[in-house]
Amino acid sequence: MENNQQQGSQSSTFPAQPPFHHLVQQQQQLQMFWNYQRHEIEQVNDFKNHQLPLARIKKIMKADEDVRMISAEAPILFAKACELFILELTIRSWLHAEENKRRTLQKNDIAAAITRTEIFDFLVDIVPRDEIKDEAAGLGMVGGMVGSAAATASGVPYYYAPMGQPAPPGIMIGRPAMDPAAAGMYAQPPSQAWQSVWQTADEASFGGATGGADDGQGSLDGQS
Amino acid sequence: MAKVVAEAEELPKAIVKRMLKEKLSQLSSDGDFSIHSEALLAFSESARVFIHYLSATANDICKESKRQTITADDVLNALEEIEFSELIEPLKASLDEFRKKNAEKKAGSANTKQVNKKRKAGQEAVTENEGDEGNKVNEKEDNADDNED
């Protein structure tokens, strides 16, 4: 019989655990979530009580001028997809809040969830990370979103690693809009993603910060 | 009243909040949780952008097939494309349920239409006695309705 002690031990010994266990944990929880959802749908499907109003969904869809005609079934799917999406975002955000020993879900929890989840890349500009002080502090690798230098579409980053910060353990970094594969992955050497980030940083003339970060990144010499 | 329409449509806050609360009460070990108001906004915004993202993708798929109307299949394929394949199965189940209920509704409403027509005819007979001209017009419309079948 599987020992689910991981659940209990997570909050107390968290900082000591390597990030991989945390991921496995998340994966398991997500799997449980999806099993639950499937089960729930098979049980109860009351279409009178659509949670999200179909008319509103349709309006949102049509705000995109490219979208013309929508079959009657489409908004139904959208309503459900939206609901499931919100639930998944909730789970991931809550995990982050728990990591920080909070019971209040905050905006930066959502931002963290977005950063950590590759398929949520499309949201990276919607919920910017601007309150990561508590994460950078003691958590080291996991959740160590040091310097979310997420680039906007124009390539200019809108958040920067605080000056004097030593080179991050090298994992969580926002990435330029062009390179979705590099970001959101734990234990990935910064390499290319960092380079392009620092390059665009240069364009935005964040000279001082660049100098500070170079201390730990020998390979960035000559970037300017 | 002049109406300035520049704001994007939003999902109803109350409903999003309800969804969050339901989920969080499951997730939190002791049911103790709260949601910062900014977080609630972030959820609504994210969901709205998700709708745009999914519909744009579905729209592209639809256009590639040289069609004009976004179908359920377009949406399901779009989910695959944006790597939300996990949602596909639950959504298919929902769709099947919806189609079933729709079919039942159609079968049911065919009967109700008959009942309504008879009722209407009965009502017309009563009011006509009052000699109101308007009723004659109504009668014509009623006859026109009969031809619809």
Coordinates of N, CA and C in Angstrom, one line a residue, chain A residues 67-182:
Chain A
V67 N -13.0 36.2 -35.2 CA -13.9 35.1 -34.9 C -15.3 35.5 -35.4
R68 N -15.8 34.8 -36.3 CA -17.1 35.2 -36.9 C -18.2 34.3 -36.3
M69 N -18.4 33.1 -37.0 CA -19.6 32.3 -36.5 C -19.1 31.2 -35.6
I70 N -20.0 31.0 -34.6 CA -19.7 30.0 -33.6 C -20.8 29.1 -33.5
S71 N -20.6 27.8 -33.6 CA -21.7 26.8 -33.5 C -22.3 26.9 -32.1
A72 N -23.5 26.4 -31.9 CA -24.1 26.4 -30.6 C -23.4 25.6 -29.5
E73 N -22.7 24.6 -30.0 CA -22.0 23.8 -29.0 C -20.7 24.4 -28.5
A74 N -20.1 25.3 -29.3 CA -18.8 25.8 -28.9 C -18.8 26.5 -27.6
P75 N -19.7 27.4 -27.3 CA -19.7 28.1 -26.0 C -19.8 27.1 -24.8
I76 N -20.5 26.1 -25.0 CA -20.7 25.1 -24.0 C -19.3 24.5 -23.6
L77 N -18.5 24.2 -24.7 CA -17.2 23.6 -24.5 C -16.3 24.7 -23.8
F78 N -16.5 25.9 -24.3 CA -15.6 27.0 -23.7 C -15.9 27.2 -22.2
A79 N -17.2 27.1 -21.9 CA -17.6 27.3 -20.5 C -16.9 26.2 -19.6
K80 N -17.0 25.0 -20.1 CA -16.4 23.9 -19.3 C -14.9 24.0 -19.3
A81 N -14.3 24.3 -20.5 CA -12.8 24.4 -20.5 C -12.3 25.5 -19.6
C82 N -13.1 26.6 -19.6 CA -12.7 27.7 -18.8 C -12.7 27.3 -17.3
E83 N -13.8 26.6 -16.9 CA -13.9 26.2 -15.6 C -12.7 25.3 -15.2
L84 N -12.4 24.4 -16.0 CA -11.3 23.4 -15.7 C -10.0 24.2 -15.7
F85 N -9.9 25.1 -16.5 CA -8.6 25.9 -16.6 C -8.5 26.7 -15.3
I86 N -9.6 27.3 -14.8 CA -9.5 28.1 -13.6 C -9.2 27.1 -12.4
L87 N -9.7 25.9 -12.4 CA -9.5 25.0 -11.3 C -8.0 24.6 -11.3
E88 N -7.5 24.3 -12.5 CA -6.1 23.9 -12.6 C -5.2 25.1 -12.1
L89 N -5.5 26.3 -12.5 CA -4.7 27.4 -12.1 C -4.8 27.6 -10.6
T90 N -6.0 27.3 -10.0 CA -6.2 27.4 -8.6 C -5.3 26.4 -7.8
I91 N -5.3 25.2 -8.3 CA -4.5 24.2 -7.6 C -3.0 24.6 -7.6
R92 N -2.5 25.0 -8.7 CA -1.1 25.3 -8.8 C -0.8 26.6 -8.0
S93 N -1.7 27.5 -8.0 CA -1.5 28.8 -7.2 C -1.5 28.4 -5.7
W94 N -2.4 27.6 -5.4 CA -2.5 27.2 -3.9 C -1.3 26.5 -3.5
L95 N -0.7 25.7 -4.3 CA 0.5 25.0 -3.9 C 1.6 26.0 -3.6
H96 N 1.6 27.1 -4.4 CA 2.6 28.1 -4.1 C 2.4 28.8 -2.8
A97 N 1.1 29.1 -2.5 CA 0.7 29.7 -1.3 C 1.2 28.9 -0.1
E98 N 0.9 27.6 -0.2 CA 1.2 26.6 0.8 C 2.7 26.6 1.1
E99 N 3.5 26.6 0.0 CA 4.9 26.6 0.1 C 5.4 27.8 1.0
N100 N 4.7 28.9 0.8 CA 5.0 30.1 1.6 C 4.3 30.2 2.9
K101 N 3.7 29.1 3.3 CA 3.0 29.0 4.5 C 1.9 30.1 4.7
R102 N 1.2 30.3 3.6 CA 0.1 31.3 3.6 C -1.2 30.6 3.4
R103 N -2.3 31.2 3.9 CA -3.6 30.7 3.6 C -4.4 31.6 2.7
T104 N -3.7 32.7 2.4 CA -4.4 33.7 1.5 C -3.8 33.6 0.2
L105 N -4.6 33.3 -0.8 CA -4.2 33.2 -2.2 C -3.9 34.6 -2.7
Q106 N -2.6 34.9 -3.1 CA -2.3 36.2 -3.6 C -2.0 36.2 -5.1
K107 N -1.9 37.4 -5.6 CA -1.6 37.5 -7.1 C -0.3 36.8 -7.4
N108 N 0.7 37.0 -6.6 CA 2.0 36.4 -6.9 C 2.0 34.9 -6.9
D109 N 1.0 34.3 -6.3 CA 0.9 32.8 -6.3 C 0.4 32.4 -7.7
I110 N -0.5 33.2 -8.3 CA -0.9 32.9 -9.6 C 0.2 33.2 -10.6
A111 N 1.0 34.2 -10.4 CA 2.1 34.5 -11.2 C 3.1 33.4 -11.2
A112 N 3.3 32.8 -10.0 CA 4.3 31.7 -9.9 C 3.8 30.5 -10.6
A113 N 2.5 30.2 -10.5 CA 1.9 29.1 -11.1 C 2.1 29.2 -12.6
I114 N 1.9 30.4 -13.1 CA 2.0 30.7 -14.6 C 3.4 30.5 -15.0
T115 N 4.4 30.9 -14.2 CA 5.8 30.8 -14.6 C 6.2 29.3 -14.6
R116 N 5.7 28.6 -13.6 CA 6.1 27.2 -13.5 C 5.5 26.3 -14.5
T117 N 4.4 26.7 -15.1 CA 3.7 25.8 -16.0 C 3.8 26.2 -17.4
E118 N 4.5 25.4 -18.2 CA 4.8 25.7 -19.6 C 3.5 26.1 -20.4
I119 N 2.5 25.3 -20.2 CA 1.3 25.6 -21.0 C 0.6 26.9 -20.6
F120 N 1.0 27.5 -19.5 CA 0.4 28.8 -19.1 C 1.3 29.9 -19.6
D121 N 2.2 29.6 -20.5 CA 3.1 30.7 -21.0 C 2.3 31.8 -21.6
F122 N 1.2 31.5 -22.2 CA 0.4 32.6 -22.8 C 0.0 33.7 -21.8
L123 N 0.1 33.4 -20.6 CA -0.4 34.3 -19.6 C 0.7 35.1 -18.9
V124 N 1.9 34.9 -19.4 CA 3.0 35.5 -18.7 C 3.0 37.0 -18.6
D125 N 2.4 37.6 -19.6 CA 2.3 39.1 -19.6 C 1.1 39.6 -18.9
I126 N 0.2 38.7 -18.5 CA -1.1 39.1 -18.0 C -1.0 39.3 -16.5
V127 N -0.2 38.4 -15.8 CA 0.0 38.5 -14.4 C 1.4 38.6 -14.1
P128 N 1.9 39.8 -14.2 CA 3.4 40.0 -14.0 C 3.8 39.7 -12.6
R129 N 5.0 39.3 -12.4 CA 5.5 39.0 -11.1 C 6.2 40.2 -10.6
D130 N 5.7 40.8 -9.6 CA 6.4 42.0 -9.1 C 6.5 41.9 -7.5
E131 N 6.2 40.7 -7.0 CA 6.3 40.6 -5.5 C 7.0 39.3 -5.2
I132 N 8.2 39.2 -5.6 CA 8.8 37.9 -5.3 C 9.8 37.9 -4.1
K133 N 9.7 38.9 -3.3 CA 10.7 39.0 -2.3 C 10.7 37.8 -1.4
D134 N 9.5 37.3 -1.0 CA 9.5 36.2 -0.1 C 10.1 34.9 -0.7
E135 N 9.9 34.8 -2.0 CA 10.4 33.6 -2.6 C 11.9 33.6 -2.7
A136 N 12.5 34.7 -3.1 CA 13.9 34.7 -3.4 C 14.7 34.4 -2.1
A137 N 14.1 34.8 -1.0 CA 14.8 34.7 0.3 C 15.3 33.3 0.6
G138 N 14.5 32.4 1.2 CA 15.1 31.2 1.7 C 14.9 29.9 0.9
L139 N 14.2 30.0 -0.2 CA 13.8 28.8 -0.8 C 14.7 28.2 -1.8
G140 N 15.8 28.9 -2.1 CA 16.8 28.3 -3.0 C 16.2 28.0 -4.4
M141 N 16.3 26.7 -4.8 CA 15.9 26.4 -6.1 C 14.5 26.5 -6.4
V142 N 13.7 25.7 -5.8 CA 12.3 25.6 -6.1 C 11.6 26.9 -5.8
G143 N 10.8 27.4 -6.7 CA 10.1 28.7 -6.4 C 11.1 29.8 -6.4
G144 N 12.4 29.6 -6.6 CA 13.3 30.6 -6.6 C 13.3 31.5 -7.8
M145 N 12.2 32.2 -7.9 CA 12.0 33.0 -9.1 C 12.8 34.3 -9.0
V146 N 14.0 34.2 -9.2 CA 14.8 35.4 -9.0 C 14.8 36.2 -10.3
G147 N 14.2 37.3 -10.2 CA 14.3 38.2 -11.4 C 13.5 37.6 -12.5
S148 N 12.2 38.0 -12.4 CA 11.4 37.6 -13.5 C 11.6 38.6 -14.6
A149 N 12.5 38.3 -15.5 CA 12.7 39.2 -16.6 C 11.9 38.8 -17.8
A150 N 10.6 38.6 -17.5 CA 9.8 38.2 -18.7 C 9.7 39.4 -19.7
A151 N 10.0 39.1 -20.9 CA 10.0 40.1 -21.9 C 8.6 40.3 -22.4
T152 N 8.3 41.5 -22.7 CA 7.1 41.8 -23.3 C 7.2 41.6 -24.8
A153 N 6.2 41.7 -25.5 CA 6.3 41.4 -26.9 C 7.4 42.2 -27.6
S154 N 7.6 43.4 -27.1 CA 8.6 44.2 -27.8 C 10.0 43.8 -27.4
G155 N 10.1 42.9 -26.5 CA 11.5 42.4 -26.2 C 12.1 43.2 -25.0
V156 N 11.3 44.1 -24.4 CA 11.9 44.8 -23.3 C 11.4 44.2 -22.0
P157 N 12.3 43.8 -21.1 CA 11.9 43.1 -19.9 C 11.2 44.1 -19.0
Y158 N 10.2 43.7 -18.2 CA 9.7 44.7 -17.3 C 9.9 44.3 -15.8
Y159 N 10.7 43.3 -15.6 CA 11.2 43.2 -14.2 C 12.6 42.7 -14.2
Y160 N 13.3 43.0 -13.2 CA 14.7 42.7 -13.2 C 15.2 42.2 -11.9
A161 N 16.2 41.4 -11.9 CA 16.8 40.9 -10.7 C 17.3 42.0 -9.9
P162 N 17.0 42.0 -8.6 CA 17.5 43.1 -7.8 C 19.0 43.2 -7.8
M163 N 19.5 44.4 -7.7 CA 21.0 44.5 -7.9 C 21.7 43.9 -6.7
G164 N 22.9 43.4 -7.0 CA 23.7 42.8 -5.9 C 23.3 41.4 -5.6
Q165 N 22.3 40.9 -6.2 CA 21.9 39.6 -6.0 C 22.9 38.6 -6.7
P166 N 23.3 37.6 -6.0 CA 24.3 36.7 -6.6 C 23.6 36.0 -7.8
A167 N 24.3 35.5 -8.7 CA 23.7 34.8 -9.8 C 22.8 33.7 -9.3
P168 N 21.6 33.6 -9.7 CA 20.7 32.7 -9.2 C 21.1 31.2 -9.3
P169 N 20.7 30.4 -8.5 CA 21.1 29.0 -8.6 C 20.8 28.5 -10.0
G170 N 20.2 29.3 -10.7 CA 20.2 29.1 -12.2 C 19.0 28.5 -12.8
I171 N 17.9 28.7 -12.1 CA 16.8 27.9 -12.7 C 15.6 28.8 -13.2
M172 N 14.9 29.3 -12.2 CA 13.6 30.0 -12.7 C 13.9 31.3 -13.2
I173 N 13.8 31.5 -14.5 CA 13.9 32.8 -15.1 C 12.8 33.0 -16.1
G174 N 12.3 34.2 -16.2 CA 11.3 34.5 -17.2 C 12.1 34.4 -18.5
R175 N 11.4 34.3 -19.5 CA 12.2 34.2 -20.8 C 11.5 35.0 -21.9
P176 N 12.3 35.4 -22.9 CA 11.8 36.2 -23.9 C 10.7 35.4 -24.6
A177 N 9.8 36.2 -25.2 CA 8.6 35.6 -25.7 C 8.9 34.5 -26.8
M178 N 10.1 34.6 -27.3 CA 10.4 33.7 -28.4 C 10.8 32.3 -28.0
D179 N 11.1 32.1 -26.8 CA 11.7 30.9 -26.4 C 11.0 30.1 -25.3
P180 N 9.8 29.7 -25.6 CA 9.0 29.1 -24.5 C 9.5 27.8 -23.9
A181 N 10.3 27.1 -24.7 CA 10.8 25.8 -24.2 C 11.8 26.0 -23.1
A182 N 12.5 27.0 -23.1 CA 13.6 27.1 -22.1 C 13.0 27.4 -20.7

